[in-house]
Coordinates of C-alpha atoms and ligand atoms in Angstrom, one line a residue:
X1 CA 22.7 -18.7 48.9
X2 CA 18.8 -19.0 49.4
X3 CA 18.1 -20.5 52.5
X4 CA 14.5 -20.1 52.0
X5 CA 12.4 -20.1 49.2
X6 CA 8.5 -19.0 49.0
X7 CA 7.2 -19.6 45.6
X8 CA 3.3 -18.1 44.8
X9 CA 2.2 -19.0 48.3
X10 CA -1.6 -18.8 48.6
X11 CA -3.3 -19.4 51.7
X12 CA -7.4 -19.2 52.1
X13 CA -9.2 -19.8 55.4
X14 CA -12.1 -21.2 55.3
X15 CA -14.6 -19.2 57.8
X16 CA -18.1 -21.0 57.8
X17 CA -19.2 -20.7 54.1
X18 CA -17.0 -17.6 53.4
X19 CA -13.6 -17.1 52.3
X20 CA -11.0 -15.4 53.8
X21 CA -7.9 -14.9 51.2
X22 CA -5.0 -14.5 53.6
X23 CA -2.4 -14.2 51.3
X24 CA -2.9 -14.5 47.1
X25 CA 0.4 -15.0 45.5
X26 CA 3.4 -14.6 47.5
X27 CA 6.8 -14.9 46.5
X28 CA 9.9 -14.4 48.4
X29 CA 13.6 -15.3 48.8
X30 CA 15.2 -15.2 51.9
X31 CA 20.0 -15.1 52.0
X32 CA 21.4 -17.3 54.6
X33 CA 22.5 -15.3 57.2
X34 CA 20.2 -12.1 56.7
X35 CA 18.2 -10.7 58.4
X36 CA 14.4 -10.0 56.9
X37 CA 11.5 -8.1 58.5
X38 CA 7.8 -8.5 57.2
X39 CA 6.5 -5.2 57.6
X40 CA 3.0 -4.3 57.3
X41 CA -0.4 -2.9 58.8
X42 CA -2.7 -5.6 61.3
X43 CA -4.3 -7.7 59.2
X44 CA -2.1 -8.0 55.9
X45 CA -1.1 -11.4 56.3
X46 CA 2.2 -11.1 57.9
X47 CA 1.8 -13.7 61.0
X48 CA 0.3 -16.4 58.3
X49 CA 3.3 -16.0 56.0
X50 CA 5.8 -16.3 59.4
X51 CA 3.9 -19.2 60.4
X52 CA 3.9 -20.8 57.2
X53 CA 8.0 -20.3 56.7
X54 CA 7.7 -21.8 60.2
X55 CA 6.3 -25.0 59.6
X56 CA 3.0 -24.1 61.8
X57 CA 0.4 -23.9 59.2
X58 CA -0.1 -25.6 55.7
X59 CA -0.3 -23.1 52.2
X60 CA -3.0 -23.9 50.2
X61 CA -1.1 -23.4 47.1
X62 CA 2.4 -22.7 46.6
X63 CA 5.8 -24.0 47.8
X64 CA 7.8 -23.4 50.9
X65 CA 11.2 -24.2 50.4
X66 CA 13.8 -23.9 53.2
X67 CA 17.3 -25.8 53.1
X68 CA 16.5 -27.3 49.7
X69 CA 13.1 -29.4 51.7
X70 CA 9.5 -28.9 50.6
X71 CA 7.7 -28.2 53.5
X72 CA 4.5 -28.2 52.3
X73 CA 5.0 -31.8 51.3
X74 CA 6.1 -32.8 54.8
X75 CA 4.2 -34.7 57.2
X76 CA 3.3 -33.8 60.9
X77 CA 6.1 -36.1 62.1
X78 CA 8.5 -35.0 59.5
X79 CA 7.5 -31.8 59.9
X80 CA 8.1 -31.7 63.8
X81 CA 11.9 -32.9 63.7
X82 CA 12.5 -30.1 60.9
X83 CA 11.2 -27.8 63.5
X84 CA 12.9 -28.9 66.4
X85 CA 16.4 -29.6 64.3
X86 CA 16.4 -26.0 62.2
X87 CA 13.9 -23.6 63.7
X88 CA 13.6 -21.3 66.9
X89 CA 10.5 -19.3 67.3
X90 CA 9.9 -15.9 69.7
X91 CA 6.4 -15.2 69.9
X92 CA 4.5 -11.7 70.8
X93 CA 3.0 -12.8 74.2
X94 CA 6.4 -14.7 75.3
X95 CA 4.3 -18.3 75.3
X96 CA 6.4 -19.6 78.1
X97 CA 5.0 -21.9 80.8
X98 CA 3.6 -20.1 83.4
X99 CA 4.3 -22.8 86.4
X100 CA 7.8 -23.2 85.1
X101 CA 11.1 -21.7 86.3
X102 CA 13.3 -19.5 83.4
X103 CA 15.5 -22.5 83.6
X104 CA 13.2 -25.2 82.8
X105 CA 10.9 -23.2 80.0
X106 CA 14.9 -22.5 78.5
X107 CA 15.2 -26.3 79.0
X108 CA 12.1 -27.7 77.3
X109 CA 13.0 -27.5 73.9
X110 CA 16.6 -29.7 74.4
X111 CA 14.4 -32.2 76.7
X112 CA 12.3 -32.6 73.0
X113 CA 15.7 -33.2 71.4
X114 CA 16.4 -35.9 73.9
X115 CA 19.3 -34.1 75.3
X116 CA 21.1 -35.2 78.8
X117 CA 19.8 -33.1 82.0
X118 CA 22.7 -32.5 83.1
X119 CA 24.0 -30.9 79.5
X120 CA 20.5 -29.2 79.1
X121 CA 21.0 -27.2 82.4
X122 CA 24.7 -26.0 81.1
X123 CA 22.7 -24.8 77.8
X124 CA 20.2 -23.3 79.4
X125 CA 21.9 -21.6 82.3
X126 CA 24.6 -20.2 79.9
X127 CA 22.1 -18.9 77.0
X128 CA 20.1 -17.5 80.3
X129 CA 23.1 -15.1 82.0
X130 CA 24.3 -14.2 78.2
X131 CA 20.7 -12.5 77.7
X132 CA 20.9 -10.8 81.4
X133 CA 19.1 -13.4 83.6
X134 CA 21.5 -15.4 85.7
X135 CA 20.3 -14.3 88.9
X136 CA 16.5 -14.9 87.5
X137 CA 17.4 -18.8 86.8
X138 CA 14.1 -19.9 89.0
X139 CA 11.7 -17.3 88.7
X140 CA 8.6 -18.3 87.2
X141 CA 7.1 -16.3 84.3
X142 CA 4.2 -13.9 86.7
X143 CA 7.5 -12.6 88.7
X144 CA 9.2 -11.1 85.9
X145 CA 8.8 -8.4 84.1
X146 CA 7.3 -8.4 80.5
X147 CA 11.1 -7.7 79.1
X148 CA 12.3 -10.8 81.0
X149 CA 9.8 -13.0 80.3
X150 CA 10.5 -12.3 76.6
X151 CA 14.5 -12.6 77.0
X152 CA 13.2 -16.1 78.6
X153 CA 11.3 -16.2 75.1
X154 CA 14.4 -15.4 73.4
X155 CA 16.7 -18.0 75.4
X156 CA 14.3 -20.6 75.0
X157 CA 14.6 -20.1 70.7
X158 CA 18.0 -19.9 71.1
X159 CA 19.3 -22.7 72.9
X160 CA 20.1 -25.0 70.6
X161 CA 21.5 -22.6 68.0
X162 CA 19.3 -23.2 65.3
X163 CA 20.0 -22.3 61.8
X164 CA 16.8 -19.9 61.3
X165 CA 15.3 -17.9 63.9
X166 CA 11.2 -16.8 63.3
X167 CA 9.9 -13.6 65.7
X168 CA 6.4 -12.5 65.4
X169 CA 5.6 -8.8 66.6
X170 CA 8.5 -9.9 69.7
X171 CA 8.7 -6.6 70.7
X172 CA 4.7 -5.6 70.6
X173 CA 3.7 -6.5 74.1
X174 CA 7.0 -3.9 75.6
X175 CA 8.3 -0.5 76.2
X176 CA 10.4 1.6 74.0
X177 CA 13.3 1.3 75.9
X178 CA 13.0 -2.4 76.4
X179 CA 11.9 -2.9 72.8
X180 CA 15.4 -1.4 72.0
X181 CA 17.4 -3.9 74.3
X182 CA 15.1 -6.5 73.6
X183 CA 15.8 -6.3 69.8
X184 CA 19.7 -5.3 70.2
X185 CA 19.6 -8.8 72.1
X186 CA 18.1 -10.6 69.0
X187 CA 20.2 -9.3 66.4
X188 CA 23.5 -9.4 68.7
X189 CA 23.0 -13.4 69.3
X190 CA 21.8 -13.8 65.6
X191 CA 25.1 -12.0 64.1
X192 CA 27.2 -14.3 66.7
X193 CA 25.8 -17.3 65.5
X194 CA 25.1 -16.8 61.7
X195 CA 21.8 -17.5 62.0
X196 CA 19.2 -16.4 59.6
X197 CA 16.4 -14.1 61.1
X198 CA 12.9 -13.3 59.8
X199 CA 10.8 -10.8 61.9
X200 CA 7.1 -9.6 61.8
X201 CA 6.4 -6.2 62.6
X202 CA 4.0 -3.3 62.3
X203 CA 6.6 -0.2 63.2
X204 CA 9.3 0.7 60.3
X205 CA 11.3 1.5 63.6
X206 CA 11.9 -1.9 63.9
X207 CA 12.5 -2.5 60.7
X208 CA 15.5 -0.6 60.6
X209 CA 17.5 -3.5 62.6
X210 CA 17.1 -5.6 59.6
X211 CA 19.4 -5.8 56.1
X212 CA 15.9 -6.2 54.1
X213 CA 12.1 -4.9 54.3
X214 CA 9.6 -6.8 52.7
X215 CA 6.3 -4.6 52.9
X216 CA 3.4 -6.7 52.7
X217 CA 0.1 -5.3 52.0
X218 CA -3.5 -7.1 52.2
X219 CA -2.3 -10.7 51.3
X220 CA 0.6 -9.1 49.0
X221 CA 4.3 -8.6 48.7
X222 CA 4.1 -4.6 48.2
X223 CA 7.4 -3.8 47.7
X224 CA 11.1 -5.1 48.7
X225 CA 13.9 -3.3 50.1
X226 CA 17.2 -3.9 50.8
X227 CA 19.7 -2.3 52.6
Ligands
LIG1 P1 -1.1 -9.9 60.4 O1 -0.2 -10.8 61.2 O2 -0.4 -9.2 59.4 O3 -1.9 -9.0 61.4 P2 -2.6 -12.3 59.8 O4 -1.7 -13.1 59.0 O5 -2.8 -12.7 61.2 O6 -2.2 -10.8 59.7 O7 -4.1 -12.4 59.1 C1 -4.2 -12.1 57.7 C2 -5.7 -12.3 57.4 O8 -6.1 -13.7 57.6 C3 -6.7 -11.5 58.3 O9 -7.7 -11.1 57.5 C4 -7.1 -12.5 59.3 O10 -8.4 -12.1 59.8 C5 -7.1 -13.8 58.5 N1 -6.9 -15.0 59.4 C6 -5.7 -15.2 60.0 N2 -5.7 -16.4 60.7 C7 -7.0 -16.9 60.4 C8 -7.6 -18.1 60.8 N3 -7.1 -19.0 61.6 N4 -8.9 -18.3 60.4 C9 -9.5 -17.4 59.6 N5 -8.9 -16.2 59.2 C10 -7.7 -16.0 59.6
LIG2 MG1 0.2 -11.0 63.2

């Protein structure tokens, strides 16, 4: 089953008086419970069509499907409580809150949900020590290392389980060696939980932790490949 659909998905910024065609025409289906990389060069498009799938920016044509809802036809409220019910996002440059503790950035997304403190602590301390980080439960972001703030990043999506997990470039700020744990980490927790995980990258080394490669190229689906 299709748990997300992308149906001729345009997007054009609008940059002053010019144009800027981000993506002209893109259609994709995504299997619940694979795992999908968007592979291309910088500038192809890859992060719009993430963030589109994501909820985060509106296409300008085309239809965006996921769990049978039209998310282009949502509105910002509607929109929101998709998000926080169905969808975990890692980002490149971690985006956790610098004056927090690992515990309380882990914690943020189940205080959103309206979720007891005394519950969100269990969640968060437990997702915390299974990604390597229960003796780092109160360090704040600047006294880890990059790999830990992102397993932070990675905790923090998650959580709560969700049924679809979005990672842009999650690897692209770290090491080889920590890109390798870092990415054994994400797939691990993703096979455990039957979630559904679409990745951005620019390295076909990557890629290869995934069931299907979708190349994209200047605004363009380029090729599809499945393992
Ligand atoms: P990738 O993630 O593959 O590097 P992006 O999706 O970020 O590519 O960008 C695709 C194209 O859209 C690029 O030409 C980029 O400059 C342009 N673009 C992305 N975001 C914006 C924006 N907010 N405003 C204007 N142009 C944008
Ligand atoms: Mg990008």
């Amino acid at each position: 089953m299709n748990i997300i659909s992308i149906k001729d998905v345009v997007k054009i910024y609008q940059m002053g008086q010019e144009k800027v065609p981000a993506l002209r025409g893109v259609s994709l289906d995504i299997e619940e419970r694979s795992f999908c990389c968007l592979l291309g060069s910088s500038g192809s498009g890859k992060s719009t069509l993430l963030n589109m799938m994501a909820g985060l920016e509106k296409p300008t044509r085309g239809e965006i499907i996921i769990k049978g809802r039209h998310m282009e036809r949502m509105d910002e409220e509607t929109l929101a409580l998709f998000r926080q019910k169905h969808i975990g996002f890692v980002f490149q440059a971690y985006n956790l809150l610098p004056t927090r503790t690992a515990l309380e950035n882990v914690e943020m997304p189940l205080i959103f949900q309206g979720k007891p403190r005394k519950l969100r602590r269990q969640m968060a301390e437990e997702i915390l020590t299974a990604v390597g980080l229960g003796e780092r439960l109160h360090h704040r972001p600047a006294q880890m290392s990059g790999g830990q703030q992102q397993r932070v990043g990675i905790a923090r999506a998650f959580v709560d389980k969700p049924e679809i997990i979005f990672a842009d470039e999650p690897t692209g700020n770290l090491d080889t060696k920590t890109t390798d744990e870092v990415m054994r980490m994400i797939t691990n927790i993703a096979r455990d939980n039957h979630q559904t995980l679409i990745l951005v990258t620019h390295e076909p080394e990557i890629a290869e932790y995934m069931d299907k490669v979708v190349t994209v190229r200047d605004g363009s689906v380029e090729s599809v490949r499945v393992k």
